[in-house]
């Protein structure tokens, strides 16, 4: 009788999946952390993961959304919403850093944003960017992370929908 009860108890425990500490998948959690990490740390971690666990590294790479992903993932019609949502000085710092960084991907993102707002506003921002002294990497990264956070907030509020990348394009 005791063995029967122990067996039934064990069987009942196997039927129930243990409670998870986190609701999100590990890839989603780590991706959210890496979204706000500096680019040097993020690139280093991704390179290490690619060597250790290629499948996890690829899933993680898809979960990351940074400033350089804006042109591929944010529709041109949503850029004005983003401009309105981000503090003007923060947006100026992010754009100035992107333009003056020497990084083509960052520069391309800045151009994408400037191309998809009104001409008058874009011209004003371009003038302010030209007048802006060089931006420290830490300040530029902080401003770009604020832009990304704003995109996340707009998406959560249903005001912006991110474009989903095709699986086939990622494999090339």
XYZ file of N, CA, C and O in Angstrom, residues 32-167:
544
model
N 17.373 40.803 -24.835
C 16.978 42.077 -24.232
C 18.154 42.715 -23.496
O 18.338 43.937 -23.538
N 18.954 41.899 -22.850
C 20.139 42.418 -22.149
C 21.150 42.945 -23.162
O 21.702 44.032 -23.002
N 21.383 42.185 -24.208
C 22.381 42.584 -25.207
C 21.934 43.787 -26.029
O 22.760 44.505 -26.575
N 20.624 44.011 -26.118
C 20.134 45.189 -26.832
C 20.654 46.479 -26.216
O 20.886 47.461 -26.916
N 20.838 46.476 -24.900
C 21.285 47.702 -24.234
C 22.765 47.667 -23.858
O 23.289 48.626 -23.315
N 23.423 46.553 -24.150
C 24.865 46.456 -23.876
C 25.628 47.252 -24.923
O 25.131 47.504 -26.019
N 26.866 47.625 -24.590
C 27.638 48.347 -25.602
C 28.023 47.381 -26.727
O 28.098 46.179 -26.537
N 28.251 47.936 -27.892
C 28.455 47.116 -29.089
C 29.673 46.213 -28.978
O 29.662 45.084 -29.474
N 30.714 46.681 -28.314
C 31.927 45.874 -28.171
C 31.649 44.598 -27.366
O 32.034 43.500 -27.761
N 30.939 44.753 -26.245
C 30.610 43.607 -25.409
C 29.670 42.650 -26.152
O 29.845 41.442 -26.123
N 28.669 43.228 -26.833
C 27.692 42.422 -27.560
C 28.383 41.604 -28.648
O 28.165 40.399 -28.765
N 29.245 42.237 -29.435
C 29.936 41.540 -30.518
C 30.846 40.445 -29.990
O 30.937 39.362 -30.562
N 31.515 40.728 -28.881
C 32.403 39.740 -28.271
C 31.618 38.518 -27.790
O 32.022 37.374 -28.031
N 30.505 38.764 -27.122
C 29.683 37.662 -26.624
C 29.105 36.840 -27.776
O 29.114 35.605 -27.732
N 28.631 37.511 -28.801
C 28.067 36.794 -29.951
C 29.129 35.944 -30.655
O 28.847 34.826 -31.085
N 30.346 36.468 -30.764
C 31.426 35.710 -31.395
C 31.745 34.468 -30.575
O 31.925 33.371 -31.125
N 31.798 34.622 -29.257
C 32.065 33.478 -28.383
C 30.960 32.443 -28.445
O 31.214 31.234 -28.485
N 29.711 32.907 -28.478
C 28.590 31.977 -28.568
C 28.567 31.249 -29.902
O 28.192 30.078 -29.969
N 28.966 31.929 -30.957
C 28.997 31.303 -32.280
C 29.967 30.126 -32.288
O 29.729 29.118 -32.967
N 31.047 30.249 -31.523
C 32.020 29.162 -31.438
C 31.530 28.025 -30.549
O 31.713 26.857 -30.869
N 30.905 28.371 -29.423
C 30.486 27.376 -28.427
C 29.186 26.669 -28.803
O 29.068 25.459 -28.672
N 28.177 27.435 -29.184
C 26.854 26.881 -29.470
C 26.257 27.654 -30.643
O 25.563 28.652 -30.464
N 26.545 27.179 -31.844
C 26.174 27.894 -33.062
C 24.666 28.136 -33.164
O 24.230 29.229 -33.497
N 23.852 27.132 -32.851
C 22.399 27.264 -32.968
C 21.872 28.333 -32.005
O 21.065 29.189 -32.385
N 22.334 28.289 -30.756
C 21.906 29.287 -29.773
C 22.382 30.676 -30.203
O 21.637 31.649 -30.109
N 23.610 30.773 -30.674
C 24.159 32.045 -31.129
C 23.350 32.645 -32.274
O 23.105 33.847 -32.298
N 22.912 31.806 -33.208
C 22.106 32.296 -34.332
C 20.732 32.762 -33.858
O 20.233 33.789 -34.303
N 20.115 32.001 -32.941
C 18.818 32.416 -32.398
C 18.954 33.728 -31.644
O 18.094 34.601 -31.737
N 20.039 33.864 -30.897
C 20.273 35.086 -30.134
C 20.495 36.271 -31.062
O 19.964 37.359 -30.834
N 21.251 36.061 -32.120
C 21.513 37.138 -33.079
C 20.207 37.663 -33.685
O 20.042 38.862 -33.892
N 19.251 36.768 -33.927
C 17.954 37.176 -34.472
C 17.118 37.929 -33.447
O 16.272 38.736 -33.803
N 17.340 37.655 -32.153
C 16.557 38.286 -31.097
C 17.053 39.689 -30.759
O 16.343 40.470 -30.140
N 18.261 40.009 -31.177
C 18.843 41.310 -30.855
C 18.307 42.370 -31.811
O 18.191 42.150 -33.011
N 17.980 43.520 -31.250
C 17.510 44.651 -32.045
C 18.277 45.890 -31.587
O 18.091 46.368 -30.473
N 19.167 46.373 -32.428
C 19.978 47.538 -32.081
C 19.746 48.651 -33.097
O 18.975 48.496 -34.049
N 20.449 49.737 -32.915
C 20.300 50.921 -33.763
C 20.498 50.593 -35.244
O 19.768 51.101 -36.095
N 21.464 49.736 -35.560
C 21.733 49.419 -36.971
C 20.612 48.601 -37.607
O 20.527 48.523 -38.827
N 19.730 48.015 -36.804
C 18.624 47.216 -37.339
C 17.403 48.061 -37.707
O 16.457 47.550 -38.301
N 17.418 49.328 -37.351
C 16.254 50.191 -37.589
C 15.824 50.203 -39.059
O 14.640 50.007 -39.347
N 16.714 50.419 -40.034
C 16.242 50.466 -41.426
C 15.573 49.172 -41.890
O 14.639 49.210 -42.697
N 16.025 48.037 -41.389
C 15.459 46.762 -41.822
C 14.176 46.402 -41.076
O 13.365 45.634 -41.578
N 13.996 46.942 -39.876
C 12.889 46.483 -39.041
C 11.800 47.529 -38.771
O 10.722 47.181 -38.317
N 12.087 48.813 -39.014
C 11.105 49.872 -38.782
C 10.669 50.418 -40.134
O 11.503 50.762 -40.964
N 9.379 50.477 -40.339
C 8.852 50.996 -41.593
C 9.066 52.501 -41.705
O 9.020 53.223 -40.701
N 9.302 52.999 -42.920
C 9.512 54.436 -43.123
C 8.380 55.303 -42.567
O 8.636 56.392 -42.060
N 7.149 54.815 -42.621
C 6.020 55.609 -42.115
C 6.032 55.733 -40.591
O 5.376 56.610 -40.038
N 6.778 54.860 -39.913
C 6.840 54.901 -38.453
C 7.958 55.800 -37.918
O 8.009 56.086 -36.726
N 8.847 56.255 -38.789
C 9.971 57.082 -38.344
C 9.491 58.396 -37.715
O 9.999 58.789 -36.656
N 8.508 59.107 -38.293
C 8.032 60.331 -37.630
C 7.490 60.075 -36.215
O 7.680 60.902 -35.321
N 6.844 58.935 -35.993
C 6.373 58.596 -34.645
C 7.560 58.470 -33.693
O 7.500 58.912 -32.548
N 8.613 57.863 -34.185
C 9.813 57.685 -33.383
C 10.441 59.036 -33.048
O 10.814 59.293 -31.900
N 10.512 59.910 -34.031
C 11.094 61.242 -33.822
C 10.299 61.998 -32.751
O 10.875 62.663 -31.890
N 8.978 61.899 -32.804
C 8.138 62.588 -31.810
C 8.303 61.993 -30.419
O 8.174 62.691 -29.417
N 8.570 60.686 -30.340
C 8.623 60.009 -29.051
C 9.949 60.190 -28.319
O 9.991 60.182 -27.094
N 11.035 60.351 -29.060
C 12.364 60.460 -28.456
C 12.655 61.923 -28.130
O 12.369 62.816 -28.927
N 13.263 62.150 -26.967
C 13.690 63.482 -26.571
C 14.566 64.059 -27.695
O 15.488 63.386 -28.175
N 14.309 65.298 -28.145
C 15.061 65.865 -29.280
C 16.578 65.863 -29.091
O 17.320 65.565 -30.034
N 17.055 66.191 -27.905
C 18.501 66.216 -27.666
C 19.084 64.803 -27.745
O 20.173 64.595 -28.283
N 18.345 63.826 -27.231
C 18.791 62.433 -27.287
C 18.867 61.964 -28.736
O 19.843 61.318 -29.132
N 17.863 62.307 -29.533
C 17.865 61.926 -30.943
C 19.024 62.598 -31.663
O 19.714 61.964 -32.466
N 19.272 63.867 -31.360
C 20.384 64.585 -31.989
C 21.712 63.909 -31.652
O 22.548 63.705 -32.539
N 21.910 63.532 -30.403
C 23.158 62.873 -29.997
C 23.298 61.528 -30.713
O 24.375 61.200 -31.222
N 22.211 60.759 -30.765
C 22.260 59.453 -31.442
C 22.610 59.626 -32.920
O 23.473 58.910 -33.453
N 21.952 60.562 -33.583
C 22.214 60.785 -35.015
C 23.620 61.333 -35.249
O 24.312 60.895 -36.174
N 24.046 62.280 -34.429
C 25.383 62.865 -34.593
C 26.452 61.794 -34.380
O 27.424 61.722 -35.139
N 26.279 60.970 -33.364
C 27.247 59.904 -33.119
C 27.277 58.942 -34.301
O 28.349 58.544 -34.764
N 26.093 58.578 -34.810
C 26.013 57.642 -35.932
C 26.685 58.212 -37.181
O 27.424 57.510 -37.871
N 26.453 59.483 -37.448
C 27.021 60.116 -38.637
C 28.536 60.257 -38.512
O 29.276 60.006 -39.463
N 29.013 60.639 -37.339
C 30.426 60.946 -37.158
C 31.268 59.754 -36.694
O 32.471 59.874 -36.553
N 30.639 58.594 -36.501
C 31.353 57.435 -35.958
C 32.309 56.784 -36.951
O 33.226 56.084 -36.553
N 32.047 56.964 -38.237
C 32.852 56.282 -39.244
C 32.340 54.882 -39.544
O 32.878 54.187 -40.399
N 31.304 54.467 -38.859
C 30.693 53.151 -39.069
C 29.602 53.303 -40.134
O 28.632 54.040 -39.937
N 29.762 52.607 -41.251
C 28.806 52.740 -42.358
C 27.396 52.324 -41.973
O 26.422 52.940 -42.408
N 27.267 51.263 -41.164
C 25.942 50.790 -40.764
C 25.232 51.840 -39.905
O 24.038 52.100 -40.091
N 25.956 52.440 -38.970
C 25.354 53.482 -38.132
C 24.989 54.701 -38.974
O 23.913 55.285 -38.820
N 25.889 55.075 -39.873
C 25.632 56.219 -40.754
C 24.397 55.947 -41.622
O 23.560 56.830 -41.820
N 24.277 54.727 -42.116
C 23.111 54.353 -42.923
C 21.819 54.457 -42.144
O 20.781 54.866 -42.673
N 21.855 54.098 -40.873
C 20.665 54.203 -40.024
C 20.282 55.664 -39.833
O 19.102 56.020 -39.915
N 21.276 56.510 -39.589
C 21.001 57.946 -39.437
C 20.380 58.500 -40.716
O 19.403 59.259 -40.671
N 20.925 58.113 -41.851
C 20.374 58.576 -43.136
C 18.947 58.072 -43.342
O 18.101 58.791 -43.855
N 18.682 56.836 -42.947
C 17.326 56.282 -43.049
C 16.353 57.142 -42.246
O 15.268 57.478 -42.721
N 16.739 57.487 -41.031
C 15.868 58.301 -40.178
C 15.676 59.685 -40.795
O 14.547 60.169 -40.917
N 16.765 60.317 -41.221
C 16.684 61.669 -41.774
C 15.917 61.706 -43.094
O 15.249 62.696 -43.401
N 15.982 60.648 -43.863
C 15.291 60.585 -45.151
C 13.779 60.419 -44.976
O 13.004 60.825 -45.837
N 13.375 59.854 -43.851
C 11.958 59.542 -43.654
C 11.233 60.493 -42.711
O 10.211 60.135 -42.119
N 11.768 61.705 -42.572
C 11.070 62.761 -41.855
C 10.934 63.940 -42.797
O 11.450 63.916 -43.916
N 10.235 64.983 -42.373
C 10.035 66.136 -43.263
C 11.379 66.739 -43.662
O 12.343 66.706 -42.889
N 11.422 67.284 -44.862
C 12.666 67.871 -45.382
C 13.187 68.968 -44.459
O 14.377 69.049 -44.186
N 12.263 69.805 -44.003
C 12.663 70.934 -43.160
C 13.291 70.446 -41.854
O 14.325 70.943 -41.422
N 12.669 69.451 -41.235
C 13.203 68.913 -39.984
C 14.546 68.236 -40.230
O 15.487 68.389 -39.443
N 14.646 67.489 -41.317
C 15.892 66.791 -41.643
C 17.026 67.791 -41.874
O 18.141 67.592 -41.398
N 16.735 68.887 -42.602
C 17.756 69.906 -42.850
C 18.221 70.532 -41.544
O 19.413 70.752 -41.345
N 17.265 70.823 -40.654
C 17.614 71.393 -39.352
C 18.489 70.438 -38.542
O 19.490 70.856 -37.940
N 18.131 69.164 -38.548
C 18.932 68.177 -37.824
C 20.320 68.029 -38.436
O 21.310 67.912 -37.713
N 20.392 68.031 -39.764
C 21.699 67.923 -40.431
C 22.610 69.099 -40.042
O 23.807 68.920 -39.812
N 22.030 70.307 -39.969
C 22.815 71.476 -39.560
C 23.303 71.324 -38.119
O 24.467 71.599 -37.818
N 22.412 70.872 -37.235
C 22.792 70.685 -35.833
C 23.849 69.585 -35.692
O 24.762 69.709 -34.865
N 23.730 68.546 -36.499
C 24.722 67.459 -36.468
C 26.083 67.994 -36.891
O 27.107 67.690 -36.281
N 26.102 68.813 -37.948
C 27.362 69.377 -38.448
C 28.015 70.279 -37.398
O 29.243 70.314 -37.275
N 27.203 70.999 -36.622
C 27.720 71.906 -35.609
C 28.142 71.174 -34.330
O 28.928 71.704 -33.551
N 27.615 69.990 -34.126
C 27.862 69.234 -32.887
C 29.319 68.775 -32.830
O 29.862 68.266 -33.798
N 29.924 68.971 -31.676
C 31.287 68.468 -31.468
C 31.235 66.945 -31.452
O 30.158 66.351 -31.387
N 32.383 66.318 -31.503
C 32.385 64.858 -31.522
C 31.736 64.325 -30.244
O 31.837 64.927 -29.173
N 31.052 63.210 -30.372
C 30.296 62.606 -29.271
C 31.102 61.455 -28.699
O 31.641 60.637 -29.447
N 31.177 61.379 -27.385
C 31.848 60.257 -26.732
C 31.068 58.981 -27.030
O 29.831 59.007 -27.102
N 31.782 57.877 -27.180
C 31.141 56.599 -27.501
C 30.076 56.242 -26.467
O 28.987 55.790 -26.820
N 30.374 56.447 -25.204
C 29.424 56.104 -24.140
C 28.129 56.908 -24.293
O 27.033 56.361 -24.184
N 28.253 58.211 -24.577
C 27.069 59.063 -24.743
C 26.289 58.675 -25.999
O 25.054 58.660 -25.997
N 27.022 58.359 -27.067
C 26.365 57.939 -28.307
C 25.605 56.633 -28.128
O 24.467 56.502 -28.585
N 26.233 55.666 -27.470
C 25.584 54.367 -27.226
C 24.344 54.545 -26.346
O 23.306 53.938 -26.587
N 24.463 55.406 -25.330
C 23.324 55.657 -24.439
C 22.159 56.263 -25.217
O 21.010 55.859 -25.050
N 22.454 57.220 -26.085
C 21.404 57.857 -26.889
C 20.779 56.861 -27.865
O 19.552 56.825 -28.029
N 21.615 56.034 -28.497
C 21.077 55.042 -29.440
C 20.217 54.023 -28.700
O 19.176 53.594 -29.208
N 20.617 53.642 -27.483
C 19.810 52.718 -26.679
C 18.474 53.342 -26.289
O 17.459 52.651 -26.211
N 18.467 54.656 -26.060
C 17.219 55.349 -25.752
C 16.275 55.315 -26.959
O 15.057 55.161 -26.803
N 16.826 55.440 -28.159
C 16.016 55.353 -29.385
C 15.423 53.942 -29.500
O 14.234 53.782 -29.790
N 16.232 52.935 -29.234
C 15.759 51.550 -29.293
C 14.684 51.305 -28.241
O 13.678 50.654 -28.503
N 14.879 51.851 -27.036
C 13.881 51.704 -25.969
C 12.567 52.354 -26.386
O 11.485 51.815 -26.129
N 12.665 53.483 -27.053
C 11.468 54.166 -27.534
C 10.732 53.312 -28.562
O 9.495 53.240 -28.544
N 11.471 52.663 -29.436
C 10.848 51.772 -30.421
C 10.118 50.648 -29.699
O 8.983 50.305 -30.040
N 10.746 50.086 -28.671
C 10.098 49.038 -27.880
C 8.828 49.529 -27.214
O 7.810 48.821 -27.197
N 8.859 50.749 -26.677
C 7.674 51.320 -26.037
C 6.557 51.559 -27.051
O 5.387 51.282 -26.765
N 6.913 52.086 -28.214
C 5.907 52.320 -29.261
C 5.308 50.998 -29.742
O 4.104 50.907 -30.004
N 6.145 49.978 -29.832
C 5.653 48.666 -30.253
C 4.710 48.088 -29.191
O 3.642 47.572 -29.521
N 5.083 48.209 -27.934
C 4.244 47.698 -26.846
C 2.903 48.427 -26.793
O 1.874 47.827 -26.451
N 2.905 49.710 -27.148
C 1.671 50.501 -27.145
C 0.833 50.269 -28.406
O -0.262 50.807 -28.529
N 1.366 49.490 -29.344
C 0.632 49.209 -30.576
C 0.707 50.318 -31.608
O -0.025 50.307 -32.592
N 1.598 51.273 -31.410
C 1.725 52.394 -32.339
C 2.727 52.130 -33.447
O 2.820 52.899 -34.400
N 3.489 51.053 -33.325
C 4.536 50.733 -34.290
C 4.626 49.212 -34.383
O 4.526 48.520 -33.370
N 4.775 48.708 -35.587
C 4.937 47.274 -35.783
C 6.267 47.040 -36.476
O 6.546 47.623 -37.528
N 7.088 46.206 -35.854
C 8.386 45.900 -36.448
C 8.226 44.952 -37.624
O 7.364 44.068 -37.608
N 9.044 45.133 -38.620
C 9.070 44.262 -39.787
C 9.808 42.991 -39.392
O 10.882 43.055 -38.793
N 9.241 41.843 -39.697
C 9.865 40.569 -39.358
C 10.801 40.170 -40.485
O 10.421 40.182 -41.658
N 12.030 39.841 -40.107
C 13.014 39.420 -41.100
C 12.669 38.025 -41.601
O 12.220 37.179 -40.835
N 12.920 37.790 -42.899
C 12.674 36.464 -43.471
C 13.762 35.504 -43.033
O 14.924 35.863 -42.967
N 13.366 34.266 -42.750
C 14.317 33.233 -42.333
C 15.353 32.975 -43.435
O 16.507 32.782 -43.165
